[in-house]
PDB file of C-alpha atoms and ligand atoms in Angstrom:
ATOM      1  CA  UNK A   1      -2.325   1.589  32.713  1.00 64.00           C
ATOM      2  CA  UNK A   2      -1.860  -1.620  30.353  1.00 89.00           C
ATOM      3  CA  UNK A   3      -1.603  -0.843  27.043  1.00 95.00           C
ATOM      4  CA  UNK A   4      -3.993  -1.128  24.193  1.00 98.00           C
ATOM      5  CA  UNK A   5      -2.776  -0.545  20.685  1.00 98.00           C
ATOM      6  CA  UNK A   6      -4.490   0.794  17.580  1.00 98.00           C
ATOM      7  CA  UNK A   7      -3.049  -0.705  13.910  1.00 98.00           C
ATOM      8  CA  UNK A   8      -3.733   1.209  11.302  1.00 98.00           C
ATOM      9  CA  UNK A   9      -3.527  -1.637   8.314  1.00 97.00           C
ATOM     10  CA  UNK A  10      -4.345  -3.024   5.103  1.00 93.00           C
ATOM     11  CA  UNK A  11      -0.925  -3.858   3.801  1.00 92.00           C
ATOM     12  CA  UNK A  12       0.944  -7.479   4.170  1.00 90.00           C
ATOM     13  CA  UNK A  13       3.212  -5.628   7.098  1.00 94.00           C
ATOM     14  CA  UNK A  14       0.339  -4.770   8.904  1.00 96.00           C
ATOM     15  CA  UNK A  15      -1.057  -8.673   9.149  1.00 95.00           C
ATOM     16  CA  UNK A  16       2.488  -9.671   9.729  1.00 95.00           C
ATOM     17  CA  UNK A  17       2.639  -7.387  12.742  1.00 98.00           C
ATOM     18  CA  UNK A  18      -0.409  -8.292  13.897  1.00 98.00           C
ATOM     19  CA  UNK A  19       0.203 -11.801  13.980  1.00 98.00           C
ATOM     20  CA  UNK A  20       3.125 -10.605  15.758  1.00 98.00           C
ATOM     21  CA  UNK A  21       1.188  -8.800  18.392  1.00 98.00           C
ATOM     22  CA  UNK A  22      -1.534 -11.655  18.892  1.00 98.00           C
ATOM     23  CA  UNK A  23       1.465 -13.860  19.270  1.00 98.00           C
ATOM     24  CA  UNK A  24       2.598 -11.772  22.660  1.00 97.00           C
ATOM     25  CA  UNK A  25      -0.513 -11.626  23.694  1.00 97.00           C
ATOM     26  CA  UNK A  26      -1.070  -7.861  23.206  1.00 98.00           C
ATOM     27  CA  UNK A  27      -4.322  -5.766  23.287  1.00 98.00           C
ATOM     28  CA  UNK A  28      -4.832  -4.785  19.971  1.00 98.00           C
ATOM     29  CA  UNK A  29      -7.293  -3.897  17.319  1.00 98.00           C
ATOM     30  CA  UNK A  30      -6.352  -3.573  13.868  1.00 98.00           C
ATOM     31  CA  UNK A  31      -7.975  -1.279  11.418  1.00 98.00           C
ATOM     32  CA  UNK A  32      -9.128  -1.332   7.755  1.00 97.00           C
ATOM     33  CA  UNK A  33     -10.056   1.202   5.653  1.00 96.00           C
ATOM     34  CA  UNK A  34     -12.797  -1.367   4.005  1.00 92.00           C
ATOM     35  CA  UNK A  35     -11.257  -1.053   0.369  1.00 85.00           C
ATOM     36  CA  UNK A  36     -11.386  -5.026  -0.013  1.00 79.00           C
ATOM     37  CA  UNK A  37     -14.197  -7.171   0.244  1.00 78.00           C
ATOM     38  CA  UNK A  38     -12.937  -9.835   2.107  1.00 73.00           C
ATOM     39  CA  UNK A  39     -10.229  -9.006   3.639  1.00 75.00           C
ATOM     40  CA  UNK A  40      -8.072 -11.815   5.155  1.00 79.00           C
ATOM     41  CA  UNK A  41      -8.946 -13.633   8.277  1.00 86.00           C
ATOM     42  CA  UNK A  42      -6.833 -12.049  11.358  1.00 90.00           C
ATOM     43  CA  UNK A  43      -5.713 -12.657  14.718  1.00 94.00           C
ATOM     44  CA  UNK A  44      -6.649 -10.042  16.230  1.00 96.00           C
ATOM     45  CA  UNK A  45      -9.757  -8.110  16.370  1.00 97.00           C
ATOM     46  CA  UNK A  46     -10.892  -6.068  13.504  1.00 96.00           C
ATOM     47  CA  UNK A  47     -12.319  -2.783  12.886  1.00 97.00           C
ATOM     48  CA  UNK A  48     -13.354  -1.757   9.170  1.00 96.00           C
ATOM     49  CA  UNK A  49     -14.443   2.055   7.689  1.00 97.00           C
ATOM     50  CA  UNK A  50     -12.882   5.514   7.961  1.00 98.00           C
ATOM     51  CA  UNK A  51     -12.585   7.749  11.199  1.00 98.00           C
ATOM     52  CA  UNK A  52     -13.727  10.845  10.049  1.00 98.00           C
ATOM     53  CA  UNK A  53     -10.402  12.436   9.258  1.00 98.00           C
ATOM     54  CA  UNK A  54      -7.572  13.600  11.979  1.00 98.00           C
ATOM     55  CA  UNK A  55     -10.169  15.041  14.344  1.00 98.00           C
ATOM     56  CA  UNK A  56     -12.574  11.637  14.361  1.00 98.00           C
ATOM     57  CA  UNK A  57      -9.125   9.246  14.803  1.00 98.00           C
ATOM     58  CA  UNK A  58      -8.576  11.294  17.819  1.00 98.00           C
ATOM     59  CA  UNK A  59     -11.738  11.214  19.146  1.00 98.00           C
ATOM     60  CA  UNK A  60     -11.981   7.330  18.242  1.00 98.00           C
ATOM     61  CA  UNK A  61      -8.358   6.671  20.436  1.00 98.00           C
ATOM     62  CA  UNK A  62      -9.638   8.605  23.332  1.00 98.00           C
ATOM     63  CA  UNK A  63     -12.786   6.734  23.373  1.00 98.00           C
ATOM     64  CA  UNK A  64     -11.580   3.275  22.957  1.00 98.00           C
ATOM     65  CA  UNK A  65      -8.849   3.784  25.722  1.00 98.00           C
ATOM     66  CA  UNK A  66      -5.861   3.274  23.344  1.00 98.00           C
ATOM     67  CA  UNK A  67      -2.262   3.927  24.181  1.00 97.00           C
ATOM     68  CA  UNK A  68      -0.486   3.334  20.994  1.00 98.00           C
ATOM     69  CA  UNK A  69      -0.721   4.126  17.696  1.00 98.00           C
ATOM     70  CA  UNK A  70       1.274   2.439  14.597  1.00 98.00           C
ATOM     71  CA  UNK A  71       0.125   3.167  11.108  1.00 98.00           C
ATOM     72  CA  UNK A  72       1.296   0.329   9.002  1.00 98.00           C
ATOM     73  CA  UNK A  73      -0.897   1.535   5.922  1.00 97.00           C
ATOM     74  CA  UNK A  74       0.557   1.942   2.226  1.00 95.00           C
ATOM     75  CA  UNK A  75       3.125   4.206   1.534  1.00 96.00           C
ATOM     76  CA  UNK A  76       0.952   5.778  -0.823  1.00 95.00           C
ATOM     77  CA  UNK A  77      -1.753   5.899   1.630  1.00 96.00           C
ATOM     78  CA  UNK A  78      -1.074   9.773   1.920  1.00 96.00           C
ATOM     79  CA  UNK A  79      -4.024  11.014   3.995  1.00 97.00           C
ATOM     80  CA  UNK A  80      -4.872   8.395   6.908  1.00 98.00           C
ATOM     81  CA  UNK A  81      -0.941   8.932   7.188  1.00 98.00           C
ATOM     82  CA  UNK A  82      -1.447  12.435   7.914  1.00 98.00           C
ATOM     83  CA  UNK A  83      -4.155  12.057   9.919  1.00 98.00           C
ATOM     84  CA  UNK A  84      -2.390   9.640  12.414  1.00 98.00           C
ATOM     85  CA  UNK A  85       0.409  11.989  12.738  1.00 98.00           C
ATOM     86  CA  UNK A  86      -2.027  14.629  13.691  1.00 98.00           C
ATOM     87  CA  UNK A  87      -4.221  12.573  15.831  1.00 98.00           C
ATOM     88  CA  UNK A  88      -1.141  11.182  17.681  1.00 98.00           C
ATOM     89  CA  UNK A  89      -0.413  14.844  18.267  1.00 98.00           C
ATOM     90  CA  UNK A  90      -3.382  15.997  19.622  1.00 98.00           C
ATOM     91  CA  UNK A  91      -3.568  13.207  21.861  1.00 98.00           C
ATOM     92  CA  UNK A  92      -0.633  12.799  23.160  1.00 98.00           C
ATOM     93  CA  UNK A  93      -0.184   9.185  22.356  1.00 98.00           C
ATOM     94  CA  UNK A  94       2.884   7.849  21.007  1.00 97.00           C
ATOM     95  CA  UNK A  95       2.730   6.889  17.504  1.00 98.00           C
ATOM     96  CA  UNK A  96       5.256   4.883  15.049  1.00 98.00           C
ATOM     97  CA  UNK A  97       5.253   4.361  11.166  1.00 98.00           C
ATOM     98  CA  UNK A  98       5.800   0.819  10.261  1.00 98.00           C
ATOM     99  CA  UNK A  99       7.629   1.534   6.482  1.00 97.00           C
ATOM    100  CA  UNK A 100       9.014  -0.988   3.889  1.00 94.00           C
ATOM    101  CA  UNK A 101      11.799  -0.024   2.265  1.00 95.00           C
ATOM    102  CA  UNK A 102      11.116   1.641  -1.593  1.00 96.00           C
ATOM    103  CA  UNK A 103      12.336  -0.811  -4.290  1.00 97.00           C
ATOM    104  CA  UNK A 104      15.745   0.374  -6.021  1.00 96.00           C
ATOM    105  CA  UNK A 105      16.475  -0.451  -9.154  1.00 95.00           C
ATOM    106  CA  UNK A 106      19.401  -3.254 -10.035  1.00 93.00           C
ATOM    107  CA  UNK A 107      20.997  -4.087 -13.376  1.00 95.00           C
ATOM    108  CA  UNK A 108      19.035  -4.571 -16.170  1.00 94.00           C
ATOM    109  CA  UNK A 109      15.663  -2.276 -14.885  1.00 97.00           C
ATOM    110  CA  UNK A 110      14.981   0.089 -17.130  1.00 97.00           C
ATOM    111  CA  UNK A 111      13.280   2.525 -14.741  1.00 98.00           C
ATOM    112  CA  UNK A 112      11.296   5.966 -15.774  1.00 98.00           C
ATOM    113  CA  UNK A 113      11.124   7.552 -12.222  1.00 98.00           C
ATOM    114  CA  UNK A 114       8.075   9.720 -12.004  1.00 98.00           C
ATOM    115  CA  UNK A 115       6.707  11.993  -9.610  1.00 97.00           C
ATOM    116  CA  UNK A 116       2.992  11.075  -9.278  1.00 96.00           C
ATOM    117  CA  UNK A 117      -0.086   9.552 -11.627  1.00 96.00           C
ATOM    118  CA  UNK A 118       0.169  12.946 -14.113  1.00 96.00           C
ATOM    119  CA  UNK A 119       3.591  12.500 -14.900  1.00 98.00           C
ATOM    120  CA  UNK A 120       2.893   8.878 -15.672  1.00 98.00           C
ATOM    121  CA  UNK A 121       0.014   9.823 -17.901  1.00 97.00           C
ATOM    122  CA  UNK A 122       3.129  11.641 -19.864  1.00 97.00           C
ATOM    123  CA  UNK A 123       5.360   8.853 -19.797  1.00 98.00           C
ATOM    124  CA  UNK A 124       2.220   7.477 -21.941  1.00 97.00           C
ATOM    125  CA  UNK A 125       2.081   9.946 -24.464  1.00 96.00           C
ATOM    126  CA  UNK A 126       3.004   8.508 -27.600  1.00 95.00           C
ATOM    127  CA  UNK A 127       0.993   5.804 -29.969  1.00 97.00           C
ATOM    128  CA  UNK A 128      -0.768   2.877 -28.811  1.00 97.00           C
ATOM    129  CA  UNK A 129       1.083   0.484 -26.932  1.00 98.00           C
ATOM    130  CA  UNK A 130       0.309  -2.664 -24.681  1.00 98.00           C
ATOM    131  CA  UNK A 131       0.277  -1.409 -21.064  1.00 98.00           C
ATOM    132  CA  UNK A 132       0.072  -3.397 -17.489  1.00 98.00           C
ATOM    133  CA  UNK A 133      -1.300  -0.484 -15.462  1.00 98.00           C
ATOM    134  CA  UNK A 134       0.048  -2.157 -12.014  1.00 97.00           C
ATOM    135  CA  UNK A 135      -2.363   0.130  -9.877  1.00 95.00           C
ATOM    136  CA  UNK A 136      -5.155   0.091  -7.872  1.00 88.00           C
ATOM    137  CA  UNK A 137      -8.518  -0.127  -8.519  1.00 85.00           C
ATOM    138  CA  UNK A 138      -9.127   3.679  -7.360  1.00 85.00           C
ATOM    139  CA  UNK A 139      -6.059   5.110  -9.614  1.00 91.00           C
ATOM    140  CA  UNK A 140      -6.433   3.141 -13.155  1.00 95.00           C
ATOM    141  CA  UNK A 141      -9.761   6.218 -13.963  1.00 94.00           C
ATOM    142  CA  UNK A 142      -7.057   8.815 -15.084  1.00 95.00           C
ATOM    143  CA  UNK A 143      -5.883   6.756 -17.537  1.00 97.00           C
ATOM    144  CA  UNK A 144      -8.611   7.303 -19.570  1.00 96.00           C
ATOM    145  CA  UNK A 145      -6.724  10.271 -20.624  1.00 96.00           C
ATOM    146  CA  UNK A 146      -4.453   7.756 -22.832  1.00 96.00           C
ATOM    147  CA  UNK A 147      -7.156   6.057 -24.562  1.00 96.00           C
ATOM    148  CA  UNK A 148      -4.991   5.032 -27.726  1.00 96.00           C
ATOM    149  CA  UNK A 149      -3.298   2.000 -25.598  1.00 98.00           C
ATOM    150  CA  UNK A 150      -4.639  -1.089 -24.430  1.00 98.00           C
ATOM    151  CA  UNK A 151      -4.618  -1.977 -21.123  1.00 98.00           C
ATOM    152  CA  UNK A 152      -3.667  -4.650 -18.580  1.00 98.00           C
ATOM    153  CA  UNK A 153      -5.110  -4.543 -14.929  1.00 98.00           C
ATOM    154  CA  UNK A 154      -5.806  -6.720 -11.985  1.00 97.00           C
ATOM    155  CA  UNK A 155      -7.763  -6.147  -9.522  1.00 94.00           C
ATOM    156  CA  UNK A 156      -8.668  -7.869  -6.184  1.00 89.00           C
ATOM    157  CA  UNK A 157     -12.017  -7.941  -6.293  1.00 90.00           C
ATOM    158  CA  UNK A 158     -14.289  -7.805  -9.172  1.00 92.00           C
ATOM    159  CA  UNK A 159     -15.695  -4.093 -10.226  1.00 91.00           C
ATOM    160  CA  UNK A 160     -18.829  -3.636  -8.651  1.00 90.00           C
ATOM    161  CA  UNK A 161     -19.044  -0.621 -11.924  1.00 90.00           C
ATOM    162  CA  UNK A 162     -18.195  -1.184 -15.448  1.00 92.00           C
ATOM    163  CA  UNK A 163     -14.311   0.264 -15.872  1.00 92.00           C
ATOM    164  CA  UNK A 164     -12.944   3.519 -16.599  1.00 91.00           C
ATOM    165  CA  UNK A 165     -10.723   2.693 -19.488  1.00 94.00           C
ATOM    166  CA  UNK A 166     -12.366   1.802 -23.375  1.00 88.00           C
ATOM    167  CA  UNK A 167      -9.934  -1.203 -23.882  1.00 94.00           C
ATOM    168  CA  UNK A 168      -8.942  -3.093 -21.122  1.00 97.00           C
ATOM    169  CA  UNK A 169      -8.170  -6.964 -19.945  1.00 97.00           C
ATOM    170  CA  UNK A 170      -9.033  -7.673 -16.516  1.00 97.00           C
ATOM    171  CA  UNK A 171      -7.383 -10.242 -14.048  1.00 97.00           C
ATOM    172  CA  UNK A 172      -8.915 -10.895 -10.606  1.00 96.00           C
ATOM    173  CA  UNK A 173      -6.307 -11.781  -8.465  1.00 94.00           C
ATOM    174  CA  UNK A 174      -4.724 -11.736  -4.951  1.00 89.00           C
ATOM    175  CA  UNK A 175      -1.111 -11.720  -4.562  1.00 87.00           C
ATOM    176  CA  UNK A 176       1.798 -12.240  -3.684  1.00 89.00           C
ATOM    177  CA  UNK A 177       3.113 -13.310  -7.035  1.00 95.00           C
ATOM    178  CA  UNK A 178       5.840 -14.830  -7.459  1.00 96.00           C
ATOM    179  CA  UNK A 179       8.375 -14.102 -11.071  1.00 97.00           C
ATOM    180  CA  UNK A 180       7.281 -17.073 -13.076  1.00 97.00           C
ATOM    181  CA  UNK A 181       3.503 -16.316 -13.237  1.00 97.00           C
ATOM    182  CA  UNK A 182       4.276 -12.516 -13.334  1.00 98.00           C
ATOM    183  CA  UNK A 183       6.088 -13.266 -16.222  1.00 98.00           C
ATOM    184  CA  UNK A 184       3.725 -15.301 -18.172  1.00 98.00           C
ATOM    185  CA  UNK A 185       1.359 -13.199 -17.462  1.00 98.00           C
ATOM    186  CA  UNK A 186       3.128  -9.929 -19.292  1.00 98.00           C
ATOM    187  CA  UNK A 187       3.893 -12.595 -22.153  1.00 98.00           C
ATOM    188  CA  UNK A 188       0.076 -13.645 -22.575  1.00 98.00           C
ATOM    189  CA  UNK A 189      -0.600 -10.414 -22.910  1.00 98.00           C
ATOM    190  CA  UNK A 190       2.089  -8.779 -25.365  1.00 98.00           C
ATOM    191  CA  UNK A 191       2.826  -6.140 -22.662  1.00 98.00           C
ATOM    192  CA  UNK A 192       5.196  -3.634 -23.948  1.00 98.00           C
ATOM    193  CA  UNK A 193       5.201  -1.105 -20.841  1.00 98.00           C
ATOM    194  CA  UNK A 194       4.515  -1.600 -17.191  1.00 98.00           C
ATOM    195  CA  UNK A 195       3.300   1.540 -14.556  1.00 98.00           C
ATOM    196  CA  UNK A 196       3.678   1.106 -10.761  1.00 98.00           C
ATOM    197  CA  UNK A 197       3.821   2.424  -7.604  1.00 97.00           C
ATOM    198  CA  UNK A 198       7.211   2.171  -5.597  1.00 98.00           C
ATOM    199  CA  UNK A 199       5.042   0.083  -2.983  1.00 95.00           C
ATOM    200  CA  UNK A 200       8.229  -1.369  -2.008  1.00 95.00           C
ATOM    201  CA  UNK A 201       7.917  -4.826   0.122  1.00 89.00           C
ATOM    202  CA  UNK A 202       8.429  -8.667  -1.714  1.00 86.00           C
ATOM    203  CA  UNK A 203       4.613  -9.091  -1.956  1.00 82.00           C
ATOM    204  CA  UNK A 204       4.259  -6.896  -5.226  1.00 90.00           C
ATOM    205  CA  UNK A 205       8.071  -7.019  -6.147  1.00 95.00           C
ATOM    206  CA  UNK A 206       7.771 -10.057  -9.097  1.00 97.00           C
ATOM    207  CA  UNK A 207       6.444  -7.514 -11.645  1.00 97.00           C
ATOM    208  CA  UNK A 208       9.754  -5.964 -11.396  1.00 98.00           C
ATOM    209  CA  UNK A 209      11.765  -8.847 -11.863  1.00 97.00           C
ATOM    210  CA  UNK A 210       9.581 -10.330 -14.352  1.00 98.00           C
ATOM    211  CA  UNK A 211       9.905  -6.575 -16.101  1.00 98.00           C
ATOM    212  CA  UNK A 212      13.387  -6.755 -15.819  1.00 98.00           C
ATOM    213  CA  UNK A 213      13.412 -10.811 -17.012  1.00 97.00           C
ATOM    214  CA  UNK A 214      11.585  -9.644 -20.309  1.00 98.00           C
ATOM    215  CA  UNK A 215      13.525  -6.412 -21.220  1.00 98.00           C
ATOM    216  CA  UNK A 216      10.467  -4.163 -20.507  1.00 98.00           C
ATOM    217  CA  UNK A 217      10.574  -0.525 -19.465  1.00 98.00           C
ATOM    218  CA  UNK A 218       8.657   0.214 -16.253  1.00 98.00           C
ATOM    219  CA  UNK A 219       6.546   3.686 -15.275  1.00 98.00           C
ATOM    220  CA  UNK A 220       7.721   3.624 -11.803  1.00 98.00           C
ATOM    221  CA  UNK A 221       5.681   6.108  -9.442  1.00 98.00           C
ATOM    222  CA  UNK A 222       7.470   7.564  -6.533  1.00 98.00           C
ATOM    223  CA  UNK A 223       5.749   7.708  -3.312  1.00 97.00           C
ATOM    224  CA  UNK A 224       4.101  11.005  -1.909  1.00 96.00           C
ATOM    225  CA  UNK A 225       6.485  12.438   0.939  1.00 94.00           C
ATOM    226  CA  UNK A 226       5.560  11.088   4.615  1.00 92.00           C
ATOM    227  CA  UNK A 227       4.607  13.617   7.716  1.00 93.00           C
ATOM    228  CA  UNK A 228       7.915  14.030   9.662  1.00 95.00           C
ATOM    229  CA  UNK A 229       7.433  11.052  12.042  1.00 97.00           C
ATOM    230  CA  UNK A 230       9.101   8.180  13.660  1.00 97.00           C
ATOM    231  CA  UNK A 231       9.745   4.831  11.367  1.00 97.00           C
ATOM    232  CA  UNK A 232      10.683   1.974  11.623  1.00 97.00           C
ATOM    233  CA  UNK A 233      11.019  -1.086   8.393  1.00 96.00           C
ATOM    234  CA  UNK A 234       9.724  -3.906   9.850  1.00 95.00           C
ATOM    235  CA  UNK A 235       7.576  -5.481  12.800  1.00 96.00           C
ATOM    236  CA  UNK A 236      10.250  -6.312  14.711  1.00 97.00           C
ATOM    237  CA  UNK A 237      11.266  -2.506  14.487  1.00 97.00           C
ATOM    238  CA  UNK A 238       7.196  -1.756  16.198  1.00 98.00           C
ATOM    239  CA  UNK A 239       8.067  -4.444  18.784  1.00 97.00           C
ATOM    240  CA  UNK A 240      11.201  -3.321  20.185  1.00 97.00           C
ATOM    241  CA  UNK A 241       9.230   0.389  19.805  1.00 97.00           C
ATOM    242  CA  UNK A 242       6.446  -0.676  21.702  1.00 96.00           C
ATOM    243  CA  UNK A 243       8.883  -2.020  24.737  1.00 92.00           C
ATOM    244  CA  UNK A 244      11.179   1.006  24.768  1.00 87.00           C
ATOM    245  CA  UNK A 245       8.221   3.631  24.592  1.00 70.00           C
ATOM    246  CA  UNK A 246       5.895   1.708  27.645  1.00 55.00           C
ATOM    247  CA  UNK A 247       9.553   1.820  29.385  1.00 54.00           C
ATOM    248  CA  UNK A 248       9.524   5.298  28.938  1.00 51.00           C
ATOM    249  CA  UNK A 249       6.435   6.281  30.474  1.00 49.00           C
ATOM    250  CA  UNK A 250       6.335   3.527  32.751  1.00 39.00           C
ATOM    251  CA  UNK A 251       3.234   1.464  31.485  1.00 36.00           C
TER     252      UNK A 251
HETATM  253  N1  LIG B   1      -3.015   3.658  -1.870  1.00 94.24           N
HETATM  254  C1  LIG B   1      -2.562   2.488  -2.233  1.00 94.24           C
HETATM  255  O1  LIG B   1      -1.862   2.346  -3.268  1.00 94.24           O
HETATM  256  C2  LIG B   1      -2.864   1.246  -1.414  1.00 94.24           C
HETATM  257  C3  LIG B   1      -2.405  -0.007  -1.827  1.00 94.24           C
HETATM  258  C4  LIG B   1      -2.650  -1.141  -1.038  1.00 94.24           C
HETATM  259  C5  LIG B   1      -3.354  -0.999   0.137  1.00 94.24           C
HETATM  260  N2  LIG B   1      -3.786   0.213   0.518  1.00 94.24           N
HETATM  261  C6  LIG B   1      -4.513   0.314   1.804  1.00 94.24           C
HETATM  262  O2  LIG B   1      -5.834   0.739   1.546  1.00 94.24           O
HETATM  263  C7  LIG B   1      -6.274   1.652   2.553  1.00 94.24           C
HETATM  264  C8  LIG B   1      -6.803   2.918   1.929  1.00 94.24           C
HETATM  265  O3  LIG B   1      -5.820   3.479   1.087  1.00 94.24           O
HETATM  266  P1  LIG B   1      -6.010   4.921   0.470  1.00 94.24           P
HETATM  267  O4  LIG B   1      -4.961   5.113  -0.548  1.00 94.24           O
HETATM  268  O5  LIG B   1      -7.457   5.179   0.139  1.00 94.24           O
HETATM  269  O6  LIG B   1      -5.622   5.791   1.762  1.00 94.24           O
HETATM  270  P2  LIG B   1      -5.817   7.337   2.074  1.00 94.24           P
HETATM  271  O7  LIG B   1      -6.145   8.087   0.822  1.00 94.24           O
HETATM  272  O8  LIG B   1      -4.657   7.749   2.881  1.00 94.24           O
HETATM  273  O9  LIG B   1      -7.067   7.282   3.031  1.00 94.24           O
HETATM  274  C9  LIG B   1      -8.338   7.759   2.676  1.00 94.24           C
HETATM  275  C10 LIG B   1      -9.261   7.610   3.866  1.00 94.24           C
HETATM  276  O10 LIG B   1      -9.548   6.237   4.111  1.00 94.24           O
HETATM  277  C11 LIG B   1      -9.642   5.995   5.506  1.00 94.24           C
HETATM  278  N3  LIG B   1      -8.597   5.008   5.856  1.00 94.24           N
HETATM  279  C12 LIG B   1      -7.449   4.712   5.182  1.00 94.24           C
HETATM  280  N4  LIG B   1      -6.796   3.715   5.780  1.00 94.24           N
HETATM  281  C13 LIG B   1      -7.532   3.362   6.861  1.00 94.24           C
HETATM  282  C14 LIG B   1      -7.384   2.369   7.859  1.00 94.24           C
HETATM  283  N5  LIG B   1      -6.330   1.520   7.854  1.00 94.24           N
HETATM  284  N6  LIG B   1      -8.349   2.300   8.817  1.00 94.24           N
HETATM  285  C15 LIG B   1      -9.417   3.127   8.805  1.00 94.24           C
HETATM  286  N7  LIG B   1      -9.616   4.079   7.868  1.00 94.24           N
HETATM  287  C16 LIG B   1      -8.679   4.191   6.918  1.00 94.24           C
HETATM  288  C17 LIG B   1      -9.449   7.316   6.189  1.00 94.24           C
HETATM  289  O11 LIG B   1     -10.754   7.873   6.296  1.00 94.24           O
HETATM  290  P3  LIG B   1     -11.139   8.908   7.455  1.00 94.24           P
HETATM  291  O12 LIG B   1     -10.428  10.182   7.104  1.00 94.24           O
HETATM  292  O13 LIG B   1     -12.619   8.986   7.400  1.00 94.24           O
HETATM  293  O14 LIG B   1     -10.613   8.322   8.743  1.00 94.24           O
HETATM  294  C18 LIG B   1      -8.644   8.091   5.168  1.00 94.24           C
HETATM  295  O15 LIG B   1      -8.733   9.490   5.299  1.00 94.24           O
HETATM  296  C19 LIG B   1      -5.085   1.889   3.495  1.00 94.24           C
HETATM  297  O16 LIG B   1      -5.339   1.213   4.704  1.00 94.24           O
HETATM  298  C20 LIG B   1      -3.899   1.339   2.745  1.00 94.24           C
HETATM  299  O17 LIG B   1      -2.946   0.738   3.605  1.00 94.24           O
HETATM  300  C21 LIG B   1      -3.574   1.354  -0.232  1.00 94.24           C
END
């Protein structure tokens, strides 16, 4: 049987491994949720929209003649994570997690650790302040329950509906970024407070730094806990998988 793998992306790993993969020649198809407009031009063939949860993944792996599964989707992309575990289960097929390390704090962060977008929303009780909500399009709504600050976000594409939040700056914008622009960016804007996700990964890093540069505290969100599963922190890690588990079963 040759093998045929299924890449479950929309993170900068993901395009790195599948650069990888087209690179080796490998039969591959890489998946995206279809959150972005435009995503970036890939090597390898591309599939775009949801499976219909756990049950529809499975269905879609059987169907398409796939032997591998690696889910290189955000770390704070809780349910398609879940649903690969269980579709990997139900199939049989063997799966991996392709994982970038969290970001730990170094000397001079001055880090409020917080469990998930509520306890953020009370890190931001308080009077108005100047805040760089560092989130996704699809988390920045709950904010509304803060209404007394004003707010920073970026976005990568423009809002297709007006925005959830009374007073707030928008930047369109792609990254990475890098700690210079990061940082003038926080300055333009008076930002007093910054709230993340622990994304981990260099790509989305230079808020950090430029956080850190500028003496700011930072919301930092921690990610929601993975389905027991194997991992592995970067594409070389999926590589060396993908060779030791068609060893294994003799593919
Ligand atoms: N959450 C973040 O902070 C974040 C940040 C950057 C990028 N992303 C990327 O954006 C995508 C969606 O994130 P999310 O937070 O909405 O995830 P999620 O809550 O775990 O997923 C919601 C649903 O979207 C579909 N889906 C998610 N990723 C998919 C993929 N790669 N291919 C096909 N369908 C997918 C699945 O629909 P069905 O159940 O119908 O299959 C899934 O149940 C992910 O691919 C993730 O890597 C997320």
């Amino acid at each position: 049987m040759t093998r045929r793998i299924l890449l479950l992306g929309g993170t900068a790993e993901a395009s790195a491994l599948a650069r990888a993969l087209a690179a080796r020649g490998e039969d591959a198809v890489l998946s995206y949720a279809g959150r972005t407009r435009a995503p970036a031009a890939q090597p390898l063939p591309v599939r775009i929209g949801g499976f219909g949860g756990a049950a529809g993944l499975a269905a879609f792996l059987r169907a398409e003649g796939f032997t591998h599964l690696v889910d290189a989707t955000h770390p704070f992309a809780a349910r398609i994570s879940r649903n690969a575990v269980e579709a990997a289960r139900a199939t049989g097929l063997p799966m991996i997690a392709l994982v970038r390390p969290e970001w730990r704090p170094g000397p001079g962060d001055v880090w409020h650790r917080v469990p998930d977008i509520d306890a953020a929303l009370a890190a931001l009780d308080g009077p108005e302040r100047r805040v760089f909500l560092a989130l996704g399009r699809l988390s920045v709504a709950a904010f509304a329950a803060r209404p007394q600050h004003r707010y920073l976000l970026r976005f990568v594409d423009p809002p297709q509906a007006p925005l959830p939040l009374p007073r707030a700056d928008l930047v369109i914008a792609r990254g990475p970024f890098d700690e210079a622009g990061e940082t003038a960016l926080l300055s333009r804007h008076g930002i007093e407070v910054v709230v993340a996700k622990n994304s981990g990964g260099s790509g989305a890093e230079a808020k950090l730094s430029a956080a850190r540069r500028l003496g700011l505290p930072v919301v930092l969100i921690d990610r929601p806990a993975p389905p027991p599963r194997p991992e592995v922190q970067d594409w070389t890690g999926v590589l060396d998988w993908l060779d030791h588990a068609s060893m294994l079963r003799g593919v």
